[in-house]
Short mmCIF file of C-alpha atoms in Angstrom, two decimals:
data_model
loop_
_atom_site.label_atom_id
_atom_site.label_comp_id
_atom_site.label_asym_id
_atom_site.label_seq_id
_atom_site.Cartn_x
_atom_site.Cartn_y
_atom_site.Cartn_z
CA MET A 1 2.26 16.76 -7.20
CA LYS A 2 3.68 20.00 -6.24
CA HIS A 3 1.59 21.34 -9.44
CA ILE A 4 -1.99 19.66 -8.31
CA ILE A 5 -4.56 22.29 -8.47
CA ASN A 6 -7.27 20.70 -8.42
CA SER A 7 -18.00 -6.05 3.43
CA GLY A 8 -19.78 -6.58 0.40
CA LEU A 9 -17.01 -8.32 -1.89
CA ARG A 10 -14.56 -7.90 0.44
CA ILE A 11 -15.18 -11.47 0.99
CA ALA A 12 -11.80 -13.37 0.96
CA ALA A 13 -10.53 -10.95 -1.48
CA ALA A 14 -7.07 -10.28 0.34
CA ILE A 15 -7.10 -14.16 0.05
CA LEU A 16 -7.40 -14.10 -3.57
CA LEU A 17 -4.81 -11.54 -4.01
CA VAL A 18 -2.21 -13.30 -2.15
CA ALA A 19 -3.05 -16.93 -3.24
CA GLY A 20 -3.66 -16.60 -6.98
CA ALA A 21 -1.97 -18.53 -9.31
CA VAL A 22 0.74 -16.96 -11.76
CA SER A 23 3.85 -18.22 -13.50
CA CYS A 24 6.86 -19.06 -12.35
CA ALA A 25 8.85 -17.74 -15.30
CA ASP A 26 11.05 -14.50 -14.83
CA ASP A 27 8.26 -12.57 -16.45
CA ILE A 28 5.49 -13.38 -14.34
CA LYS A 29 2.20 -13.62 -16.09
CA MET A 30 -1.48 -13.22 -15.11
CA PRO A 31 -3.79 -15.71 -15.90
CA ASP A 32 -7.30 -15.30 -16.89
CA GLU A 33 -9.56 -16.64 -13.67
CA ASP A 34 -12.73 -18.53 -14.00
CA GLN A 35 -15.13 -16.55 -11.83
CA SER A 36 -18.02 -18.80 -12.56
CA LYS A 37 -17.71 -20.86 -9.10
CA TYR A 38 -18.65 -17.42 -7.44
CA ASP A 39 -21.39 -17.12 -9.66
CA ARG A 40 -23.89 -19.50 -7.69
CA VAL A 41 -25.32 -17.44 -5.38
CA ASP A 42 -26.99 -20.32 -3.42
CA THR A 43 -23.72 -21.83 -2.57
CA VAL A 44 -22.36 -20.76 0.82
CA TYR A 45 -18.76 -20.06 1.12
CA GLY A 46 -16.50 -19.59 3.71
CA TYR A 47 -13.28 -17.45 4.03
CA VAL A 48 -10.94 -15.73 6.44
CA GLN A 49 -9.63 -12.34 6.05
CA ASN A 50 -8.30 -9.75 8.10
CA ALA A 51 -10.39 -8.19 10.96
CA VAL A 52 -8.82 -4.73 11.17
CA SER A 53 -7.54 -3.57 7.60
CA PRO A 54 -5.91 -5.85 4.69
CA ALA A 55 -2.78 -3.33 5.40
CA SER A 56 -2.10 -4.64 8.63
CA ARG A 57 -1.19 -8.08 6.83
CA LEU A 58 2.45 -6.50 6.56
CA VAL A 59 4.29 -6.67 9.90
CA ASP A 60 7.49 -5.34 10.86
CA LEU A 61 9.05 -7.27 13.96
CA TYR A 62 11.48 -5.97 16.24
CA THR A 63 11.98 -7.09 19.94
CA GLN A 64 8.04 -7.05 21.09
CA ASP A 65 5.10 -9.12 20.40
CA VAL A 66 2.92 -7.93 17.59
CA GLU A 67 -0.66 -8.41 17.92
CA ARG A 68 -3.14 -8.82 14.54
CA ALA A 69 -6.53 -10.24 14.12
CA ILE A 70 -8.32 -11.99 11.56
CA GLU A 71 -12.02 -13.27 11.28
CA VAL A 72 -13.73 -15.84 9.93
CA GLY A 73 -17.15 -15.65 7.86
CA LEU A 74 -19.44 -16.92 5.56
CA THR A 75 -21.38 -15.40 2.22
CA ASN A 76 -24.89 -16.60 3.64
CA THR A 77 -26.22 -17.45 6.39
CA LEU A 78 -27.09 -20.57 7.64
CA ASP A 79 -29.64 -21.88 10.25
CA LYS A 80 -26.82 -23.71 12.03
CA ILE A 81 -23.91 -23.22 14.04
CA VAL A 82 -20.92 -23.47 11.86
CA THR A 83 -17.40 -24.35 13.24
CA PHE A 84 -14.30 -23.64 11.80
CA GLU A 85 -10.67 -24.93 12.82
CA LEU A 86 -7.77 -22.65 12.14
CA ALA A 87 -3.86 -23.57 12.34
CA VAL A 88 -0.72 -22.44 10.95
CA SER A 89 -0.30 -24.59 7.68
CA GLN A 90 3.05 -25.19 6.12
CA THR A 91 1.27 -27.15 3.35
CA ALA A 92 -0.45 -23.67 2.67
CA LEU A 93 2.76 -22.04 2.08
CA ASP A 94 4.15 -24.84 -0.23
CA GLU A 95 0.96 -24.59 -2.36
CA TYR A 96 1.19 -20.58 -2.59
CA ASN A 97 4.81 -20.76 -3.17
CA SER A 98 4.31 -23.23 -6.04
CA ARG A 99 1.46 -21.41 -7.64
CA ASN A 100 3.17 -18.15 -7.80
CA GLY A 101 6.80 -18.78 -8.52
CA PHE A 102 7.57 -17.28 -4.85
CA ASP A 103 10.04 -18.68 -2.09
CA TYR A 104 9.11 -17.07 1.10
CA GLU A 105 10.42 -18.90 4.26
CA MET A 106 7.88 -20.03 6.90
CA PHE A 107 7.51 -18.04 10.15
CA PRO A 108 8.29 -20.48 12.88
CA SER A 109 4.88 -21.99 14.15
CA SER A 110 6.39 -21.84 17.49
CA LEU A 111 6.20 -18.10 17.54
CA VAL A 112 2.59 -17.91 16.15
CA SER A 113 -0.03 -17.82 18.80
CA LEU A 114 -3.69 -17.85 17.85
CA GLU A 115 -6.21 -16.69 20.32
CA THR A 116 -8.04 -19.95 19.48
CA SER A 117 -8.06 -22.97 17.06
CA SER A 118 -11.84 -23.06 16.47
CA ILE A 119 -14.27 -20.34 16.19
CA ALA A 120 -18.27 -20.34 15.75
CA ILE A 121 -20.48 -18.75 13.57
CA ALA A 122 -24.06 -18.51 15.21
CA PRO A 123 -27.12 -19.39 13.41
CA GLY A 124 -28.33 -16.06 11.40
CA TYR A 125 -25.09 -14.50 10.97
CA LYS A 126 -22.07 -14.32 8.73
CA VAL A 127 -18.89 -13.17 10.31
CA SER A 128 -16.95 -14.71 13.84
CA GLU A 129 -16.06 -12.80 16.38
CA SER A 130 -12.20 -11.31 15.55
CA ILE A 131 -9.42 -13.85 16.66
CA GLY A 132 -6.16 -12.74 17.87
CA VAL A 133 -2.86 -13.47 16.63
CA THR A 134 0.52 -12.89 18.34
CA LEU A 135 3.69 -13.31 16.52
CA SER A 136 6.73 -13.41 18.80
CA PRO A 137 10.33 -12.28 17.88
CA SER A 138 13.24 -14.65 18.48
CA ALA A 139 16.84 -14.32 17.87
CA GLU A 140 16.52 -17.46 15.20
CA LEU A 141 15.07 -15.09 12.87
CA THR A 142 17.21 -13.85 10.21
CA VAL A 143 17.11 -9.86 9.93
CA GLY A 144 15.72 -8.41 7.18
CA THR A 145 14.16 -11.48 6.00
CA THR A 146 10.80 -11.49 5.06
CA TYR A 147 8.42 -14.68 6.15
CA ALA A 148 5.13 -15.91 5.77
CA VAL A 149 2.37 -16.70 8.49
CA PRO A 150 -0.12 -18.76 6.33
CA ILE A 151 -3.02 -19.67 8.44
CA ARG A 152 -5.49 -22.31 7.14
CA ILE A 153 -9.25 -22.50 7.76
CA SER A 154 -11.50 -25.40 7.59
CA PRO A 155 -15.12 -25.83 8.46
CA ASP A 156 -17.35 -28.51 9.96
CA ALA A 157 -20.26 -27.75 7.73
CA SER A 158 -20.70 -29.64 4.59
CA GLU A 159 -22.97 -27.08 3.34
CA VAL A 160 -20.08 -24.75 3.50
CA GLU A 161 -17.68 -24.67 0.33
CA LEU A 162 -13.95 -23.57 0.45
CA THR A 163 -11.93 -22.41 -2.69
CA SER A 164 -8.30 -22.65 -2.63
CA GLU A 165 -8.11 -18.99 -2.27
CA GLN A 166 -10.70 -18.28 0.40
CA ARG A 167 -9.21 -21.23 2.75
CA ASP A 168 -5.88 -19.45 3.51
CA TYR A 169 -4.67 -16.03 4.71
CA PHE A 170 -1.13 -14.66 4.89
CA PHE A 171 0.44 -12.22 7.17
CA PHE A 172 4.16 -11.27 5.77
CA VAL A 173 6.62 -10.71 8.61
CA THR A 174 10.14 -8.93 8.19
CA ALA A 175 12.16 -9.75 10.76
CA LYS A 176 14.05 -6.25 12.29
CA GLY A 177 16.16 -7.73 14.82
CA ASP A 178 17.34 -6.53 17.96
CA ARG A 179 16.03 -3.02 17.96
CA LEU A 180 12.73 -1.04 19.51
CA SER A 181 10.07 -0.63 17.27
CA PRO A 182 9.99 2.90 15.80
CA ALA A 183 6.28 2.94 15.61
CA LYS A 184 4.86 5.53 17.88
CA ASN A 185 2.25 5.04 20.76
CA SER A 186 -0.31 6.56 19.21
CA GLY A 187 -0.13 4.40 16.48
CA PHE A 188 -0.58 7.27 13.71
CA LEU A 189 1.76 7.30 10.63
CA VAL A 190 3.66 10.43 9.00
CA VAL A 191 4.28 10.01 5.32
CA SER A 192 6.85 12.52 3.59
CA CYS A 193 6.65 12.61 -0.08
CA ILE A 194 9.92 14.35 -1.15
CA GLU A 195 10.84 16.06 -4.22
CA THR A 196 14.23 14.48 -4.45
CA GLY A 197 15.86 17.66 -6.41
CA ASP A 198 16.35 19.47 -3.60
CA VAL A 199 16.77 17.32 -0.59
CA ASP A 200 18.53 14.68 0.71
CA PRO A 201 16.32 11.76 2.32
CA ARG A 202 18.53 11.57 5.34
CA ILE A 203 16.92 14.61 6.85
CA HIS A 204 14.18 12.58 8.28
CA LEU A 205 16.58 11.24 10.75
CA GLU A 206 17.00 14.82 11.90
CA LEU A 207 13.25 15.04 12.80
CA LEU A 208 12.57 13.37 16.14
CA LEU A 209 9.90 13.52 19.00
CA GLU A 210 11.54 15.34 22.02
CA ASN A 211 9.85 12.99 24.90
CA GLU A 212 9.16 9.90 23.06
CA GLY A 213 12.25 9.96 21.33
CA LYS A 214 11.00 8.33 18.14
CA LEU A 215 11.68 9.62 14.46
CA LEU A 216 8.69 11.60 13.30
CA THR A 217 8.43 9.97 9.78
CA ASP A 218 7.66 6.44 9.41
CA VAL A 219 7.19 6.38 5.33
CA VAL A 220 9.55 8.56 2.61
CA ILE A 221 8.33 8.36 -0.71
CA LEU A 222 10.82 9.33 -3.19
CA PHE A 223 9.10 11.65 -5.79
CA SER A 224 9.35 10.82 -8.58
CA ALA A 225 10.18 8.11 -10.71
CA ASN A 226 8.14 7.50 -14.06
CA CYS A 227 5.96 5.18 -16.27
CA ASN A 228 7.60 5.82 -19.72
CA TYR A 229 7.03 4.32 -23.15
CA ASN A 230 10.11 3.38 -25.26
CA GLU A 231 8.78 3.37 -28.82
CA ALA A 232 11.88 1.52 -30.39
CA THR A 233 10.77 -1.39 -28.30
CA GLY A 234 7.40 -0.86 -27.45
CA GLN A 235 7.57 -1.89 -23.88
CA VAL A 236 7.15 0.48 -21.10
CA TYR A 237 9.62 1.11 -18.62
CA VAL A 238 10.50 2.66 -15.18
CA HIS A 239 12.30 6.07 -16.10
CA MET A 240 14.62 7.43 -13.25
CA ASN A 241 15.49 11.40 -13.55
CA ASN A 242 18.82 12.99 -12.49
CA SER A 243 17.81 13.01 -8.88
CA ILE A 244 16.47 9.59 -8.30
CA THR A 245 19.30 7.83 -10.06
CA PRO A 246 22.18 8.86 -7.66
CA ILE A 247 19.85 8.45 -4.57
CA LEU A 248 19.33 4.32 -5.89
CA ASN A 249 22.54 4.00 -7.03
CA ASN A 250 23.95 5.06 -3.88
CA ARG A 251 21.35 3.24 -1.57
CA GLU A 252 23.70 2.33 0.95
CA LYS A 253 24.27 5.82 1.97
CA TYR A 254 21.11 7.76 1.59
CA LEU A 255 18.47 4.77 1.80
CA LYS A 256 19.61 2.36 4.31
CA PRO A 257 20.27 4.43 7.35
CA LEU A 258 16.58 5.36 6.92
CA GLN A 259 15.35 1.87 6.72
CA ASP A 260 17.91 0.61 9.65
CA ALA A 261 16.06 3.49 11.80
CA GLY A 262 12.84 1.66 10.73
CA ILE A 263 11.63 4.23 8.11
CA LYS A 264 9.97 2.64 5.01
CA VAL A 265 11.42 4.08 1.34
CA VAL A 266 8.64 3.67 -1.28
CA LEU A 267 9.30 4.64 -4.93
CA GLY A 268 6.75 7.31 -6.76
CA ILE A 269 5.82 6.42 -10.05
CA LEU A 270 4.02 9.18 -11.95
CA GLY A 271 3.44 10.01 -15.62
CA ASN A 272 5.69 11.57 -17.96
CA HIS A 273 3.83 13.38 -20.96
CA ASP A 274 3.94 9.95 -22.96
CA PRO A 275 1.03 7.45 -23.74
CA ALA A 276 2.03 5.09 -20.37
CA GLY A 277 0.35 5.93 -17.22
CA ILE A 278 -2.01 5.02 -14.53
CA GLY A 279 -5.19 3.86 -16.38
CA TYR A 280 -3.96 4.36 -19.76
CA MET A 281 -2.53 0.83 -20.81
CA ASP A 282 -4.22 -2.71 -21.41
CA ASP A 283 -3.98 -5.47 -19.08
CA ASP A 284 -1.07 -7.00 -20.92
CA THR A 285 0.66 -3.62 -20.87
CA ASN A 286 0.08 -3.56 -17.28
CA ILE A 287 1.62 -6.66 -16.29
CA GLN A 288 4.46 -6.20 -18.41
CA PHE A 289 5.22 -2.71 -16.60
CA VAL A 290 4.89 -4.41 -13.06
CA ASN A 291 7.25 -7.24 -13.68
CA GLU A 292 9.78 -3.90 -14.96
CA LEU A 293 9.04 -2.16 -11.67
CA LYS A 294 9.11 -5.40 -9.51
CA ARG A 295 12.65 -5.71 -10.48
CA VAL A 296 13.32 -2.05 -9.77
CA ILE A 297 11.97 -2.66 -6.19
CA ASP A 298 13.60 -5.73 -5.77
CA THR A 299 17.29 -4.49 -6.88
CA TYR A 300 17.22 -1.37 -4.89
CA GLU A 301 15.25 -3.24 -1.74
CA LEU A 302 12.54 -0.57 -1.89
CA ASP A 303 9.69 -1.18 0.23
CA GLY A 304 6.60 -0.23 -2.16
CA VAL A 305 5.31 1.67 -4.87
CA PHE A 306 3.30 5.43 -4.53
CA TRP A 307 1.05 5.79 -7.78
CA ASP A 308 0.26 9.57 -8.77
CA ASP A 309 -2.09 9.67 -12.11
CA GLU A 310 -0.67 12.83 -13.58
CA TYR A 311 0.97 14.35 -16.86
CA THR A 312 -0.13 11.08 -19.00
CA ALA A 313 -0.81 12.01 -22.86
CA ALA A 314 -3.34 9.33 -23.98
CA ASN A 315 -2.46 7.48 -27.22
CA PRO A 316 -4.71 4.57 -27.87
CA GLU A 317 -3.53 4.40 -31.57
CA ILE A 318 -0.59 2.74 -30.22
CA PRO A 319 -1.05 -1.10 -29.52
CA GLY A 320 -1.21 -1.78 -25.77
CA PHE A 321 -2.59 1.57 -24.86
CA ILE A 322 -5.86 3.12 -24.39
CA GLU A 323 -7.91 5.91 -23.22
CA SER A 324 -8.23 6.96 -19.91
CA SER A 325 -9.69 4.09 -17.77
CA PHE A 326 -10.64 3.62 -14.45
CA GLU A 327 -10.49 -0.25 -15.04
CA SER A 328 -7.24 -0.27 -16.13
CA ALA A 329 -5.96 2.31 -13.21
CA ALA A 330 -7.48 -0.29 -10.85
CA HIS A 331 -6.07 -3.53 -12.52
CA LEU A 332 -2.49 -1.90 -12.53
CA LEU A 333 -2.57 -1.56 -8.88
CA TYR A 334 -4.22 -5.16 -8.38
CA THR A 335 -1.37 -6.38 -10.41
CA ALA A 336 1.08 -5.03 -8.46
CA LYS A 337 -0.13 -6.34 -4.94
CA ARG A 338 -0.50 -9.20 -6.49
CA LEU A 339 3.01 -9.83 -7.69
CA MET A 340 4.58 -7.78 -4.78
CA PRO A 341 2.31 -9.12 -1.93
CA ASP A 342 4.90 -8.03 0.72
CA LYS A 343 5.45 -4.48 -0.60
CA LEU A 344 3.10 -1.35 0.33
CA ASN A 345 1.00 -0.67 -2.48
CA MET A 346 -0.12 3.46 -1.84
CA ALA A 347 -2.68 5.31 -3.95
CA TYR A 348 -2.80 8.79 -4.54
CA GLN A 349 -6.37 9.81 -4.73
CA TYR A 350 -6.45 12.06 -7.91
CA GLN A 351 -7.76 11.59 -11.47
CA ASN A 352 -7.99 7.91 -12.47
CA LEU A 353 -7.88 7.07 -8.64
CA ARG A 354 -10.29 9.31 -8.08
CA PRO A 355 -12.86 8.12 -10.55
CA SER A 356 -15.75 10.53 -11.87
CA GLU A 357 -17.77 11.39 -14.43
CA TYR A 358 -20.15 14.53 -15.63
CA ILE A 359 -23.65 14.87 -14.72
CA TYR A 360 -25.16 16.07 -18.17
CA VAL A 361 -28.64 18.19 -18.15
CA ASN A 362 -30.08 18.80 -21.93
CA GLY A 363 -26.84 18.09 -23.00
CA ARG A 364 -24.60 20.19 -21.10
CA PRO A 365 -22.39 19.15 -18.04
CA THR A 366 -23.93 20.32 -14.65
CA GLY A 367 -21.21 18.85 -12.42
CA VAL A 368 -19.61 15.97 -11.49
CA GLN A 369 -20.60 12.41 -9.55
CA TYR A 370 -17.89 10.25 -8.03
CA LEU A 371 -17.60 6.52 -8.80
CA PRO A 372 -16.34 3.39 -7.04
CA LEU A 373 -12.62 2.33 -8.35
CA PRO A 374 -13.66 -0.94 -9.75
CA ALA A 375 -13.00 -3.92 -8.66
CA VAL A 376 -10.73 -6.54 -10.48
CA ASN A 377 -11.94 -10.02 -10.53
CA GLY A 378 -14.09 -9.58 -7.83
CA ILE A 379 -11.44 -8.15 -5.59
CA GLU A 380 -12.47 -4.67 -4.31
CA PRO A 381 -9.52 -2.29 -4.21
CA ILE A 382 -9.70 -1.80 -0.57
CA ASN A 383 -8.04 -5.45 -0.59
CA PHE A 384 -5.20 -4.71 -2.91
CA ILE A 385 -4.32 -0.84 -1.81
CA ASP A 386 -2.49 -0.69 1.43
CA PHE A 387 -3.47 3.09 1.74
CA VAL A 388 -5.28 6.05 0.28
CA ILE A 389 -3.67 9.12 0.27
CA ALA A 390 -6.01 12.31 -0.04
CA ASP A 391 -4.95 15.08 -2.08
CA TYR A 392 -3.91 18.31 -0.27
CA GLY A 393 -6.61 19.35 2.15
CA ASP A 394 -8.91 16.62 0.87
CA ALA A 395 -10.96 14.02 2.69
CA ILE A 396 -11.13 10.79 1.60
CA ASN A 397 -13.72 10.18 -0.81
CA ASN A 398 -15.96 7.23 0.39
CA THR A 399 -17.30 6.92 -2.91
CA CYS A 400 -14.30 6.28 -4.75
CA TYR A 401 -13.07 4.07 -1.86
CA PRO A 402 -16.36 2.30 -0.39
CA ASN A 403 -15.62 0.17 2.94
CA LEU A 404 -12.20 1.64 3.48
CA PRO A 405 -11.03 1.31 6.77
CA THR A 406 -9.83 4.49 8.21
CA LYS A 407 -6.69 2.88 8.94
CA GLN A 408 -5.99 2.70 5.46
CA GLY A 409 -6.74 6.20 4.42
CA MET A 410 -4.75 9.39 4.83
CA PRO A 411 -6.61 12.69 4.38
CA TYR A 412 -5.95 16.36 4.56
CA SER A 413 -2.44 16.09 3.10
CA TRP A 414 -0.19 19.27 3.95
CA GLU A 415 1.81 21.09 1.06
CA LEU A 416 4.80 22.40 2.87
CA ASN A 417 6.21 24.27 -0.13
CA LEU A 418 3.29 26.12 -1.43
CA ALA A 419 1.96 26.57 2.48
CA ARG A 420 -1.30 24.34 1.45
CA THR A 421 -2.22 23.67 4.95
CA GLY A 422 -2.99 20.02 6.15
CA ASN A 423 -5.65 18.96 8.91
CA PRO A 424 -3.81 16.63 11.56
CA SER A 425 -6.49 17.18 14.09
CA SER A 426 -9.15 15.88 11.56
CA VAL A 427 -6.87 12.92 11.13
CA LYS A 428 -6.57 12.55 14.67
CA SER A 429 -10.62 12.81 15.48
CA GLY A 430 -11.25 10.55 12.78
CA ASP A 431 -8.68 7.82 13.63
CA TRP A 432 -7.20 7.76 10.26
CA ALA A 433 -3.81 5.99 9.50
CA GLY A 434 -1.96 9.33 9.36
CA ILE A 435 -0.85 12.30 7.26
CA MET A 436 1.22 12.90 4.31
CA VAL A 437 3.59 15.93 4.00
CA PHE A 438 4.68 17.14 0.68
CA ALA A 439 7.91 18.79 -0.26
CA LEU A 440 9.76 18.65 3.26
CA SER A 441 13.31 20.42 2.38
CA GLU A 442 15.71 22.36 4.89
CA HIS A 443 17.07 24.07 1.64
CA ARG A 444 13.79 25.93 0.82
CA ASP A 445 13.20 29.80 1.78
CA ASN A 446 10.42 28.65 4.57
CA TRP A 447 12.22 26.02 6.31
CA GLU A 448 12.12 27.79 9.36
CA SER A 449 9.37 30.15 9.13
CA TYR A 450 6.60 27.72 7.72
CA GLN A 451 8.10 23.97 7.25
CA LEU A 452 9.24 23.45 11.00
CA PRO A 453 5.95 24.94 12.60
CA SER A 454 3.99 22.63 10.13
CA LEU A 455 6.12 19.79 11.36
CA GLN A 456 5.49 20.86 14.98
CA THR A 457 1.82 21.27 14.58
CA VAL A 458 1.91 17.60 13.06
CA ALA A 459 3.72 16.11 16.24
CA ARG A 460 1.67 18.05 18.94
CA THR A 461 -1.65 16.93 17.44
CA LEU A 462 -1.09 13.41 16.30
CA PHE A 463 1.49 12.51 19.12
CA ASP A 464 1.16 15.18 22.04
CA ASP A 465 4.51 15.52 21.66
CA ASP A 466 7.12 18.39 20.41
CA LEU A 467 9.18 18.57 17.31
CA TYR A 468 12.90 17.94 18.05
CA TYR A 469 15.16 19.18 14.96
CA THR A 470 18.83 18.32 15.73
CA GLY A 471 19.62 21.08 13.12
CA VAL A 472 21.82 18.78 11.11
CA SER A 473 21.43 19.68 7.19
CA TYR A 474 22.30 17.53 4.05
CA GLU A 475 23.80 19.17 1.09
CA VAL A 476 22.50 17.73 -1.83
CA GLU A 477 25.14 16.01 -4.17
CA TRP A 478 23.57 15.63 -7.43
#
């Protein structure tokens, strides 16, 4: 990235995502899905979804209650009141685990409080009022375990149908133990995407907010591993460079301290000058790669994936590969969320993840028009991408990501090495999720002259606080 110059179908989409059937085999296979049941436009379906943003289905639970919200809806209006019953359902989780080959434990229902056990949708309306969901901590929870909270709905009207996907909503709750939450009071996030060649990720433990006492950084992206093609095997694999490898192989030293402090560690995935990349593989190859990627994420206990479409050399002559395709890019990210529902799925708004096409007049290109990132199996991208991060200084493109909740967008990224200034004031005024900073390193020449002052601006703007740097530096050992 350092070289970069340059409610419609929201219906029950998150539920389709987490409840879809996959194989229980070691290599998870994605089946073809029968969409005909959604083609009957006269049928009214009920559904349940997140009332804020799909990204908030992931919950870190510390010593205080966490508040979330859901809503139920109809795909079309009726001329009568429809009442939905809501309940935390062990049956829903058993079915979900069985379909997907997962083994999520049930979050104790005694620790879940629904604001109401029933909600009505008035005649002529499609969506209910939001329903609060309170998740409470307990010493009985195992620290580090991710639990599922399955909420099942049932309507009282015979005219309303429910598919197996539409009737359940899942929160994924990770027990963090007897510590205070690292979340800042303002609710904004700071994502640091580091070039691992010249920085030890532990530097983020030395950057704090002076008054609030919280760490400045919420997510660290290790930039970057690669999506590569192995000619000998015909398989796509996760390539690790000489800086990523020692960090992952020594996660107890370099990564666990961050995670213990509440910082999520995400693996960057980038093309690497061969045919494998984001939007250059057919569906089967996408699935094969995500299975491989999942093994890496699980092995090194990472918190998610950051997708950046750059440096791929298309070669559709090789079986399993295609020309650049927005549909393929969307399918890859859809597959990642489908197989790793409790991990962050972060998209960098660039190239195939910023779809566009030339406008031609008299056979000559006269401009560019942006396009929506395609839906996959009827599921809009906002339901399988947790955060969209814009390029340096850029806004979130609402054409590419229509209906994206602000709390899933991070515009106006700040490039610290090349001094390409971000815009935290617009992040704050727009109530976006937060901001990404790139190439943070105390070993670069502009650390004191530009990087620390820039981070100070982020701290003062987003958190009304001052940056406190402890002065500790970490020599790079690789």
